[in-house]
Amino acid sequence: MRKAGQPLTNSRILNWKELSFPTEWSEVFGRSCPLDVEIGFGDGRFLFQIALAYPDRNFLGIELAWQFVRKADRKLQEAAIENVRLLQLDAFIALACLFPDDSIDRIYSNFPDPWPKSRHEKRRLFNREFVEILCSKLKIGGKVYIATDNADFRNFVIENFSQFDEFVSAFENGFREGLPQSYPLTKYAEKWLKLNRKLYFLEFELKRKPSKRFVCPIERSKTMPHVFLKGEVDLLKAFSDFQTIEQKADGIVVKLGPIFVRPDGREALVEAHTVDWRLTQRIFIRIKRKSEDTWLVKLDHIGHPVVTKSVKTAVKLIAQAIASKADIEITSDRTGLE
Ligand SMILES: C[S@@+](CC[C@H](N)C(=O)[O-])C[C@H]1O[C@@H](n2cnc3c(N)ncnc32)[C@H](O)[C@@H]1O
């Protein structure tokens, strides 16, 4: 057993920011075989058991909470389970952007958070948009298995799947009571069973290709956006009265500020928050004097940002803000925006 403090030498955790949109999963796993996904794996005990039971399948676990990802990783390493990889990411983003169409064989989701308030419907897994994504990403004959203790959530899921005639339920009324016999129990399954709560099991199969494909709503680029400017500017003066800049358009949000200017006025760092669809990032843009009259505005590597449309827009907006305040003009715009 690994002692506390010892490094994880063979981690199963993937850095999703290093993966392509979409990812060729057989390359990540180093072998080509069926690909199964568990969403919201919690402490990882279900993933652990199905991965052991099916050594000839690849398993990808997606979970938002970092402490669970770490815990599952440790258990998988200690048991030398090789056919699992883990991602700390919102399942909406993971499924929409990291998977090619027709690439997933099975999807498991055990006791997903029901988010009972109607204003939180957007957060619920298996809302209409999520089912639309699944339609594109599952293979024909691919299956979705969902366990829940919440009857309202169960009905919500059945209603959403019923809107896609590509999917067929394994059960006449959309669900069965109780989990299948061989289904490994999760932490929540055990908790609810102890309390004698009713459990519901849902199973849907994708019968045919969807008429319309879901396109990843996050536009991603590989190059770091930057802009060159020529002229004179004192950043301290230019940004002395800086107000937050906010722009909302075409599904993106950019909010710029505050700005930290170095006391000599020759360099500055701008903090920004950006949103592309469901991806929110906190990024930094550096303004730097390159020579007597040349300035560079560039996305900084701090936080390893994913270069998206909103990130490129943030860089451009800062360059434009400088150009509007001093005797300086943009000479080269390498943001990749129109
Ligand atoms: C109620 S717990 C169930 C955990 C585990 N499946 C079980 O049955 O014991 C729901 C889990 O889903 C994760 N989760 C919630 N929303 C998610 C999302 N959008 N993407 C990935 N994981 C999510 C949560 O962090 C949490 O660990």
mmCIF file of C-alpha atoms and ligand atoms in Angstrom:
data_model
loop_
_atom_site.group_PDB
_atom_site.id
_atom_site.type_symbol
_atom_site.label_atom_id
_atom_site.label_comp_id
_atom_site.label_asym_id
_atom_site.label_seq_id
_atom_site.Cartn_x
_atom_site.Cartn_y
_atom_site.Cartn_z
ATOM 1 C CA MET A 1 0.000 0.000 0.000
ATOM 2 C CA ARG A 2 1.192 3.508 -0.833
ATOM 3 C CA LYS A 3 2.199 5.603 2.168
ATOM 4 C CA ALA A 4 0.810 9.130 2.562
ATOM 5 C CA GLY A 5 3.157 11.635 0.950
ATOM 6 C CA GLN A 6 4.591 9.144 -1.519
ATOM 7 C CA PRO A 7 4.181 10.373 -5.103
ATOM 8 C CA LEU A 8 1.623 8.845 -7.460
ATOM 9 C CA THR A 9 3.871 7.264 -10.032
ATOM 10 C CA ASN A 10 1.386 5.778 -12.427
ATOM 11 C CA SER A 11 -1.644 8.036 -12.198
ATOM 12 C CA ARG A 12 -4.788 7.242 -14.201
ATOM 13 C CA ILE A 13 -5.806 10.907 -14.133
ATOM 14 C CA LEU A 14 -5.754 12.641 -17.524
ATOM 15 C CA ASN A 15 -5.250 16.365 -17.935
ATOM 16 C CA TRP A 16 -8.221 17.113 -20.182
ATOM 17 C CA LYS A 17 -6.626 20.361 -21.340
ATOM 18 C CA GLU A 18 -3.950 18.302 -23.080
ATOM 19 C CA LEU A 19 -6.505 16.196 -24.939
ATOM 20 C CA SER A 20 -7.732 16.989 -28.450
ATOM 21 C CA PHE A 21 -11.306 18.028 -29.202
ATOM 22 C CA PRO A 22 -12.299 15.247 -29.914
ATOM 23 C CA THR A 23 -9.899 12.648 -28.563
ATOM 24 C CA GLU A 24 -8.889 9.383 -30.172
ATOM 25 C CA TRP A 25 -9.454 7.235 -27.084
ATOM 26 C CA SER A 26 -7.812 4.085 -28.403
ATOM 27 C CA GLU A 27 -4.549 6.090 -28.537
ATOM 28 C CA VAL A 28 -4.972 7.276 -24.948
ATOM 29 C CA PHE A 29 -5.568 3.712 -23.725
ATOM 30 C CA GLY A 30 -2.972 2.255 -26.075
ATOM 31 C CA ARG A 31 -5.424 -0.340 -27.357
ATOM 32 C CA SER A 32 -8.621 -0.469 -29.339
ATOM 33 C CA CYS A 33 -11.595 -1.999 -27.534
ATOM 34 C CA PRO A 34 -15.101 -1.043 -26.360
ATOM 35 C CA LEU A 35 -15.259 2.267 -24.499
ATOM 36 C CA ASP A 36 -17.468 2.614 -21.416
ATOM 37 C CA VAL A 37 -17.955 5.807 -19.413
ATOM 38 C CA GLU A 38 -19.052 6.360 -15.828
ATOM 39 C CA ILE A 39 -20.342 9.840 -15.038
ATOM 40 C CA GLY A 40 -20.071 11.133 -11.458
ATOM 41 C CA PHE A 41 -18.206 8.099 -10.097
ATOM 42 C CA GLY A 42 -17.970 9.465 -6.530
ATOM 43 C CA ASP A 43 -15.619 7.311 -4.466
ATOM 44 C CA GLY A 44 -15.002 5.111 -7.526
ATOM 45 C CA ARG A 45 -16.040 1.749 -6.115
ATOM 46 C CA PHE A 46 -18.418 0.970 -9.037
ATOM 47 C CA LEU A 47 -15.799 1.895 -11.640
ATOM 48 C CA PHE A 48 -13.277 -0.264 -9.802
ATOM 49 C CA GLN A 49 -15.578 -3.284 -9.883
ATOM 50 C CA ILE A 50 -16.757 -3.070 -13.497
ATOM 51 C CA ALA A 51 -13.204 -2.437 -14.699
ATOM 52 C CA LEU A 52 -12.113 -5.609 -12.885
ATOM 53 C CA ALA A 53 -15.080 -7.556 -14.236
ATOM 54 C CA TYR A 54 -14.439 -6.471 -17.854
ATOM 55 C CA PRO A 55 -10.666 -6.369 -18.461
ATOM 56 C CA ASP A 56 -11.253 -6.305 -22.231
ATOM 57 C CA ARG A 57 -13.041 -2.949 -22.154
ATOM 58 C CA ASN A 58 -11.672 0.573 -21.669
ATOM 59 C CA PHE A 59 -13.284 2.659 -18.920
ATOM 60 C CA LEU A 60 -13.314 6.403 -18.558
ATOM 61 C CA GLY A 61 -14.524 7.930 -15.296
ATOM 62 C CA ILE A 62 -15.740 11.538 -15.317
ATOM 63 C CA GLU A 63 -16.173 13.352 -12.018
ATOM 64 C CA LEU A 64 -16.364 16.994 -10.970
ATOM 65 C CA ALA A 65 -14.955 16.680 -7.459
ATOM 66 C CA TRP A 66 -11.154 16.579 -7.325
ATOM 67 C CA GLN A 67 -11.021 14.759 -3.969
ATOM 68 C CA PHE A 68 -12.992 11.843 -5.480
ATOM 69 C CA VAL A 69 -10.793 11.746 -8.564
ATOM 70 C CA ARG A 70 -7.693 11.522 -6.338
ATOM 71 C CA LYS A 71 -9.243 8.845 -4.150
ATOM 72 C CA ALA A 72 -10.347 6.684 -7.090
ATOM 73 C CA ASP A 73 -6.936 7.079 -8.711
ATOM 74 C CA ARG A 74 -5.173 5.863 -5.586
ATOM 75 C CA LYS A 75 -7.420 2.799 -5.335
ATOM 76 C CA LEU A 76 -6.966 1.936 -9.014
ATOM 77 C CA GLN A 77 -3.191 2.249 -8.750
ATOM 78 C CA GLU A 78 -2.988 0.145 -5.623
ATOM 79 C CA ALA A 79 -5.024 -2.596 -7.305
ATOM 80 C CA ALA A 80 -2.974 -2.242 -10.538
ATOM 81 C CA ILE A 81 -6.150 -1.798 -12.602
ATOM 82 C CA GLU A 82 -4.910 -0.705 -16.019
ATOM 83 C CA ASN A 83 -8.066 -0.293 -18.116
ATOM 84 C CA VAL A 84 -9.358 2.910 -16.464
ATOM 85 C CA ARG A 85 -8.620 6.601 -17.037
ATOM 86 C CA LEU A 86 -10.065 9.463 -15.004
ATOM 87 C CA LEU A 87 -11.090 12.999 -15.889
ATOM 88 C CA GLN A 88 -11.943 15.844 -13.541
ATOM 89 C CA LEU A 89 -14.412 17.708 -15.708
ATOM 90 C CA ASP A 90 -18.076 18.591 -16.114
ATOM 91 C CA ALA A 91 -19.659 15.669 -17.966
ATOM 92 C CA PHE A 92 -21.449 18.062 -20.356
ATOM 93 C CA ILE A 93 -18.125 19.440 -21.578
ATOM 94 C CA ALA A 94 -16.411 16.053 -21.549
ATOM 95 C CA LEU A 95 -19.072 14.325 -23.616
ATOM 96 C CA ALA A 96 -19.731 17.191 -26.014
ATOM 97 C CA CYS A 97 -16.090 18.008 -26.760
ATOM 98 C CA LEU A 98 -13.799 15.056 -26.038
ATOM 99 C CA PHE A 99 -15.673 12.215 -27.741
ATOM 100 C CA PRO A 100 -15.945 11.598 -31.476
ATOM 101 C CA ASP A 101 -19.428 10.762 -32.752
ATOM 102 C CA ASP A 102 -20.358 7.053 -32.440
ATOM 103 C CA SER A 103 -17.523 6.296 -30.005
ATOM 104 C CA ILE A 104 -19.069 5.199 -26.678
ATOM 105 C CA ASP A 105 -20.427 1.719 -25.978
ATOM 106 C CA ARG A 106 -21.909 2.111 -22.515
ATOM 107 C CA ILE A 107 -22.622 4.996 -20.178
ATOM 108 C CA TYR A 108 -23.242 4.484 -16.474
ATOM 109 C CA SER A 109 -24.533 7.142 -14.097
ATOM 110 C CA ASN A 110 -25.339 6.150 -10.539
ATOM 111 C CA PHE A 111 -27.369 8.443 -8.333
ATOM 112 C CA PRO A 112 -26.691 11.651 -10.250
ATOM 113 C CA ASP A 113 -27.542 14.790 -8.268
ATOM 114 C CA PRO A 114 -31.284 15.371 -8.884
ATOM 115 C CA TRP A 115 -31.136 19.204 -8.545
ATOM 116 C CA PRO A 116 -34.833 19.332 -7.554
ATOM 117 C CA LYS A 117 -35.331 23.104 -7.952
ATOM 118 C CA SER A 118 -36.612 23.963 -11.431
ATOM 119 C CA ARG A 119 -34.185 26.877 -11.742
ATOM 120 C CA HIS A 120 -31.370 24.290 -11.544
ATOM 121 C CA GLU A 121 -32.675 22.203 -14.441
ATOM 122 C CA LYS A 122 -29.738 23.303 -16.603
ATOM 123 C CA ARG A 123 -27.366 21.584 -14.155
ATOM 124 C CA ARG A 124 -29.182 18.250 -14.199
ATOM 125 C CA LEU A 125 -27.474 15.439 -16.038
ATOM 126 C CA PHE A 126 -29.803 13.872 -18.631
ATOM 127 C CA ASN A 127 -31.601 17.119 -19.346
ATOM 128 C CA ARG A 128 -32.695 17.495 -22.970
ATOM 129 C CA GLU A 129 -29.383 18.929 -24.165
ATOM 130 C CA PHE A 130 -27.436 16.148 -22.463
ATOM 131 C CA VAL A 131 -29.557 13.431 -24.094
ATOM 132 C CA GLU A 132 -29.014 15.160 -27.438
ATOM 133 C CA ILE A 133 -25.242 14.914 -26.858
ATOM 134 C CA LEU A 134 -25.551 11.210 -25.972
ATOM 135 C CA CYS A 135 -27.462 10.605 -29.223
ATOM 136 C CA SER A 136 -24.378 11.708 -31.156
ATOM 137 C CA LYS A 137 -21.671 10.144 -29.015
ATOM 138 C CA LEU A 138 -23.012 6.622 -28.428
ATOM 139 C CA LYS A 139 -22.485 3.870 -30.963
ATOM 140 C CA ILE A 140 -25.574 2.276 -32.488
ATOM 141 C CA GLY A 141 -26.554 -0.396 -29.962
ATOM 142 C CA GLY A 142 -24.816 1.635 -27.238
ATOM 143 C CA LYS A 143 -26.512 1.720 -23.847
ATOM 144 C CA VAL A 144 -27.128 4.183 -21.031
ATOM 145 C CA TYR A 145 -27.648 2.827 -17.501
ATOM 146 C CA ILE A 146 -28.937 5.141 -14.777
ATOM 147 C CA ALA A 147 -29.680 4.383 -11.123
ATOM 148 C CA THR A 148 -31.601 6.830 -8.953
ATOM 149 C CA ASP A 149 -33.643 6.960 -5.755
ATOM 150 C CA ASN A 150 -35.507 10.085 -6.815
ATOM 151 C CA ALA A 151 -38.847 9.490 -8.576
ATOM 152 C CA ASP A 152 -39.096 13.057 -9.911
ATOM 153 C CA PHE A 153 -35.615 12.853 -11.392
ATOM 154 C CA ARG A 154 -36.451 9.402 -12.810
ATOM 155 C CA ASN A 155 -39.518 10.855 -14.563
ATOM 156 C CA PHE A 156 -37.511 13.838 -15.800
ATOM 157 C CA VAL A 157 -34.947 11.502 -17.395
ATOM 158 C CA ILE A 158 -37.598 9.250 -18.976
ATOM 159 C CA GLU A 159 -39.372 12.307 -20.394
ATOM 160 C CA ASN A 160 -36.149 13.602 -21.969
ATOM 161 C CA PHE A 161 -35.173 10.268 -23.531
ATOM 162 C CA SER A 162 -38.713 9.857 -24.870
ATOM 163 C CA GLN A 163 -38.201 13.012 -26.935
ATOM 164 C CA PHE A 164 -35.558 11.220 -28.997
ATOM 165 C CA ASP A 165 -36.971 8.316 -30.972
ATOM 166 C CA GLU A 166 -33.376 7.166 -31.581
ATOM 167 C CA PHE A 167 -33.510 5.809 -28.006
ATOM 168 C CA VAL A 168 -35.572 2.865 -26.788
ATOM 169 C CA SER A 169 -36.079 1.989 -23.124
ATOM 170 C CA ALA A 170 -35.493 -1.579 -21.954
ATOM 171 C CA PHE A 171 -38.604 -1.259 -19.783
ATOM 172 C CA GLU A 172 -42.171 -0.705 -20.863
ATOM 173 C CA ASN A 173 -42.822 2.127 -18.412
ATOM 174 C CA GLY A 174 -39.262 3.457 -18.719
ATOM 175 C CA PHE A 175 -37.782 1.975 -15.527
ATOM 176 C CA ARG A 176 -37.677 -0.968 -13.169
ATOM 177 C CA GLU A 177 -37.690 -0.959 -9.402
ATOM 178 C CA GLY A 178 -34.505 -2.182 -7.755
ATOM 179 C CA LEU A 179 -31.086 -2.640 -9.316
ATOM 180 C CA PRO A 180 -30.221 -5.675 -11.489
ATOM 181 C CA GLN A 181 -28.761 -8.525 -9.425
ATOM 182 C CA SER A 182 -25.218 -8.362 -10.725
ATOM 183 C CA TYR A 183 -25.071 -4.551 -10.655
ATOM 184 C CA PRO A 184 -22.225 -3.451 -8.308
ATOM 185 C CA LEU A 185 -23.462 -1.306 -5.427
ATOM 186 C CA THR A 186 -22.212 2.244 -5.131
ATOM 187 C CA LYS A 187 -21.802 4.194 -1.899
ATOM 188 C CA TYR A 188 -25.157 5.913 -2.476
ATOM 189 C CA ALA A 189 -26.885 2.641 -3.401
ATOM 190 C CA GLU A 190 -25.754 1.170 -0.078
ATOM 191 C CA LYS A 191 -26.792 4.280 1.806
ATOM 192 C CA TRP A 192 -30.324 4.313 0.350
ATOM 193 C CA LEU A 193 -30.773 0.538 0.674
ATOM 194 C CA LYS A 194 -29.940 0.747 4.386
ATOM 195 C CA LEU A 195 -32.668 3.374 4.711
ATOM 196 C CA ASN A 196 -35.095 1.151 2.756
ATOM 197 C CA ARG A 197 -35.455 3.762 0.026
ATOM 198 C CA LYS A 198 -36.872 2.594 -3.301
ATOM 199 C CA LEU A 199 -34.275 2.467 -6.055
ATOM 200 C CA TYR A 200 -35.034 2.840 -9.761
ATOM 201 C CA PHE A 201 -33.023 1.537 -12.682
ATOM 202 C CA LEU A 202 -33.244 2.956 -16.207
ATOM 203 C CA GLU A 203 -31.731 1.538 -19.371
ATOM 204 C CA PHE A 204 -31.843 3.062 -22.849
ATOM 205 C CA GLU A 205 -30.410 1.786 -26.113
ATOM 206 C CA LEU A 206 -29.481 3.911 -29.125
ATOM 207 C CA LYS A 207 -31.193 2.214 -32.054
ATOM 208 C CA ARG A 208 -30.171 4.430 -34.957
ATOM 209 C CA LYS A 209 -28.036 7.399 -35.917
ATOM 210 C CA PRO A 210 -29.507 10.801 -35.034
ATOM 211 C CA SER A 211 -30.727 12.976 -37.908
ATOM 212 C CA LYS A 212 -28.737 15.926 -36.520
ATOM 213 C CA ARG A 213 -25.286 15.781 -34.890
ATOM 214 C CA PHE A 214 -24.411 17.693 -31.748
ATOM 215 C CA VAL A 215 -21.487 20.009 -32.482
ATOM 216 C CA CYS A 216 -19.110 20.884 -29.620
ATOM 217 C CA PRO A 217 -20.087 24.476 -28.743
ATOM 218 C CA ILE A 218 -16.564 25.355 -27.576
ATOM 219 C CA GLU A 219 -14.296 26.571 -30.393
ATOM 220 C CA ARG A 220 -10.754 25.702 -29.429
ATOM 221 C CA SER A 221 -7.475 26.885 -31.001
ATOM 222 C CA LYS A 222 -3.950 25.623 -30.514
ATOM 223 C CA THR A 223 -1.995 28.891 -30.839
ATOM 224 C CA MET A 224 -1.657 31.395 -27.989
ATOM 225 C CA PRO A 225 -3.421 34.612 -29.052
ATOM 226 C CA HIS A 226 -1.329 37.797 -29.054
ATOM 227 C CA VAL A 227 -1.333 41.303 -30.464
ATOM 228 C CA PHE A 228 1.581 43.665 -31.260
ATOM 229 C CA LEU A 229 1.221 47.423 -30.856
ATOM 230 C CA LYS A 230 3.542 50.247 -31.869
ATOM 231 C CA GLY A 231 3.794 53.614 -30.146
ATOM 232 C CA GLU A 232 4.102 55.263 -26.761
ATOM 233 C CA VAL A 233 2.084 54.312 -23.710
ATOM 234 C CA ASP A 234 2.428 54.667 -19.962
ATOM 235 C CA LEU A 235 0.349 51.803 -18.634
ATOM 236 C CA LEU A 236 -0.066 53.456 -15.229
ATOM 237 C CA LYS A 237 -1.679 56.484 -16.864
ATOM 238 C CA ALA A 238 -3.591 54.535 -19.491
ATOM 239 C CA PHE A 239 -5.282 52.331 -16.904
ATOM 240 C CA SER A 240 -5.515 54.778 -13.975
ATOM 241 C CA ASP A 241 -9.302 55.011 -14.396
ATOM 242 C CA PHE A 242 -9.841 51.484 -15.721
ATOM 243 C CA GLN A 243 -13.398 50.211 -15.385
ATOM 244 C CA THR A 244 -14.276 46.562 -15.853
ATOM 245 C CA ILE A 245 -14.967 45.715 -19.495
ATOM 246 C CA GLU A 246 -17.719 43.180 -20.119
ATOM 247 C CA GLN A 247 -18.818 41.697 -23.428
ATOM 248 C CA LYS A 248 -21.543 39.161 -24.084
ATOM 249 C CA ALA A 249 -22.106 37.873 -27.601
ATOM 250 C CA ASP A 250 -22.516 34.660 -29.625
ATOM 251 C CA GLY A 251 -22.629 32.352 -26.600
ATOM 252 C CA ILE A 252 -19.510 33.786 -24.958
ATOM 253 C CA VAL A 253 -18.950 36.103 -22.005
ATOM 254 C CA VAL A 254 -15.781 38.079 -21.313
ATOM 255 C CA LYS A 255 -15.174 40.146 -18.209
ATOM 256 C CA LEU A 256 -11.875 42.015 -17.945
ATOM 257 C CA GLY A 257 -10.289 43.396 -14.800
ATOM 258 C CA PRO A 258 -8.754 44.155 -12.446
ATOM 259 C CA ILE A 259 -5.460 45.225 -14.006
ATOM 260 C CA PHE A 260 -2.198 45.055 -12.073
ATOM 261 C CA VAL A 261 0.354 47.518 -13.470
ATOM 262 C CA ARG A 262 4.034 47.332 -12.528
ATOM 263 C CA PRO A 263 5.189 50.532 -10.760
ATOM 264 C CA ASP A 264 7.417 51.522 -13.724
ATOM 265 C CA GLY A 265 4.407 51.318 -16.082
ATOM 266 C CA ARG A 266 6.209 48.994 -18.513
ATOM 267 C CA GLU A 267 4.341 45.782 -17.827
ATOM 268 C CA ALA A 268 0.869 44.788 -16.653
ATOM 269 C CA LEU A 269 -1.212 41.722 -15.925
ATOM 270 C CA VAL A 270 -4.945 41.740 -16.595
ATOM 271 C CA GLU A 271 -7.208 39.266 -14.848
ATOM 272 C CA ALA A 272 -10.181 38.090 -16.876
ATOM 273 C CA HIS A 273 -13.100 35.714 -16.575
ATOM 274 C CA THR A 274 -14.380 34.047 -19.691
ATOM 275 C CA VAL A 275 -17.268 31.736 -20.508
ATOM 276 C CA ASP A 276 -17.751 29.572 -23.593
ATOM 277 C CA TRP A 277 -20.946 27.540 -23.307
ATOM 278 C CA ARG A 278 -20.387 25.690 -19.974
ATOM 279 C CA LEU A 279 -16.657 26.311 -19.703
ATOM 280 C CA THR A 280 -15.722 29.113 -17.294
ATOM 281 C CA GLN A 281 -12.078 30.145 -17.037
ATOM 282 C CA ARG A 282 -10.055 32.647 -15.046
ATOM 283 C CA ILE A 283 -7.252 33.784 -17.289
ATOM 284 C CA PHE A 284 -4.455 36.350 -17.291
ATOM 285 C CA ILE A 285 -3.328 38.583 -20.127
ATOM 286 C CA ARG A 286 0.149 40.070 -20.040
ATOM 287 C CA ILE A 287 0.997 43.470 -21.504
ATOM 288 C CA LYS A 288 4.717 43.778 -22.068
ATOM 289 C CA ARG A 289 7.128 46.295 -23.540
ATOM 290 C CA LYS A 290 9.200 44.453 -26.170
ATOM 291 C CA SER A 291 11.360 47.391 -27.359
ATOM 292 C CA GLU A 292 11.291 51.209 -27.139
ATOM 293 C CA ASP A 293 8.045 51.503 -29.100
ATOM 294 C CA THR A 294 6.786 47.920 -29.454
ATOM 295 C CA TRP A 295 4.292 46.334 -27.073
ATOM 296 C CA LEU A 296 2.960 42.818 -26.847
ATOM 297 C CA VAL A 297 -0.423 41.822 -25.435
ATOM 298 C CA LYS A 298 -0.584 38.078 -24.946
ATOM 299 C CA LEU A 299 -2.447 35.344 -23.158
ATOM 300 C CA ASP A 300 -0.361 34.220 -20.183
ATOM 301 C CA HIS A 301 0.264 30.544 -19.394
ATOM 302 C CA ILE A 302 -0.871 30.999 -15.755
ATOM 303 C CA GLY A 303 -3.599 28.419 -15.073
ATOM 304 C CA HIS A 304 -2.976 26.630 -18.402
ATOM 305 C CA PRO A 305 -5.918 28.237 -20.193
ATOM 306 C CA VAL A 306 -7.769 26.508 -22.982
ATOM 307 C CA VAL A 307 -7.683 28.873 -25.945
ATOM 308 C CA THR A 308 -11.293 29.493 -26.884
ATOM 309 C CA LYS A 309 -13.218 32.210 -28.679
ATOM 310 C CA SER A 310 -13.856 34.129 -25.442
ATOM 311 C CA VAL A 311 -10.171 33.935 -24.472
ATOM 312 C CA LYS A 312 -9.101 35.313 -27.849
ATOM 313 C CA THR A 313 -11.740 38.026 -27.523
ATOM 314 C CA ALA A 314 -10.332 38.996 -24.113
ATOM 315 C CA VAL A 315 -6.845 39.487 -25.598
ATOM 316 C CA LYS A 316 -8.231 41.550 -28.466
ATOM 317 C CA LEU A 317 -10.340 43.734 -26.153
ATOM 318 C CA ILE A 318 -7.314 44.593 -24.013
ATOM 319 C CA ALA A 319 -5.240 45.491 -27.072
ATOM 320 C CA GLN A 320 -8.084 47.696 -28.322
ATOM 321 C CA ALA A 321 -8.412 49.323 -24.893
ATOM 322 C CA ILE A 322 -4.710 50.282 -24.947
ATOM 323 C CA ALA A 323 -4.947 51.566 -28.516
ATOM 324 C CA SER A 324 -7.918 53.738 -27.579
ATOM 325 C CA LYS A 325 -6.071 55.382 -24.688
ATOM 326 C CA ALA A 326 -2.663 56.363 -26.026
ATOM 327 C CA ASP A 327 -0.654 57.291 -29.079
ATOM 328 C CA ILE A 328 -0.271 53.682 -30.084
ATOM 329 C CA GLU A 329 -1.749 51.416 -32.742
ATOM 330 C CA ILE A 330 -2.251 47.721 -33.375
ATOM 331 C CA THR A 331 0.304 46.515 -35.937
ATOM 332 C CA SER A 332 -0.311 42.781 -35.858
ATOM 333 C CA ASP A 333 -3.384 40.988 -34.543
ATOM 334 C CA ARG A 334 -2.638 37.305 -33.941
ATOM 335 C CA THR A 335 -5.794 36.466 -32.025
ATOM 336 C CA GLY A 336 -7.232 34.508 -34.911
ATOM 337 C CA LEU A 337 -10.462 36.502 -34.672
ATOM 338 C CA GLU A 338 -12.036 38.292 -37.641
HETATM 339 C C1 LIG B 1 -24.832 11.822 -5.457
HETATM 340 S S1 LIG B 1 -23.196 11.575 -5.943
HETATM 341 C C2 LIG B 1 -23.157 9.874 -6.459
HETATM 342 C C3 LIG B 1 -21.773 9.295 -6.440
HETATM 343 C C4 LIG B 1 -21.666 7.813 -6.867
HETATM 344 N N1 LIG B 1 -22.063 7.627 -8.242
HETATM 345 C C5 LIG B 1 -22.465 6.923 -5.960
HETATM 346 O O1 LIG B 1 -23.506 6.419 -6.413
HETATM 347 O O2 LIG B 1 -22.050 6.724 -4.813
HETATM 348 C C6 LIG B 1 -23.126 12.428 -7.512
HETATM 349 C C7 LIG B 1 -21.709 12.610 -8.037
HETATM 350 O O3 LIG B 1 -21.762 13.184 -9.338
HETATM 351 C C8 LIG B 1 -20.754 14.183 -9.455
HETATM 352 N N2 LIG B 1 -21.236 15.139 -10.466
HETATM 353 C C9 LIG B 1 -22.273 15.999 -10.353
HETATM 354 N N3 LIG B 1 -22.440 16.703 -11.486
HETATM 355 C C10 LIG B 1 -21.476 16.278 -12.346
HETATM 356 C C11 LIG B 1 -21.113 16.644 -13.664
HETATM 357 N N4 LIG B 1 -21.778 17.587 -14.324
HETATM 358 N N5 LIG B 1 -20.064 16.018 -14.239
HETATM 359 C C12 LIG B 1 -19.365 15.069 -13.559
HETATM 360 N N6 LIG B 1 -19.668 14.688 -12.295
HETATM 361 C C13 LIG B 1 -20.705 15.275 -11.697
HETATM 362 C C14 LIG B 1 -20.644 14.768 -8.062
HETATM 363 O O4 LIG B 1 -19.400 15.390 -7.838
HETATM 364 C C15 LIG B 1 -20.847 13.534 -7.191
HETATM 365 O O5 LIG B 1 -19.636 12.883 -6.902
#
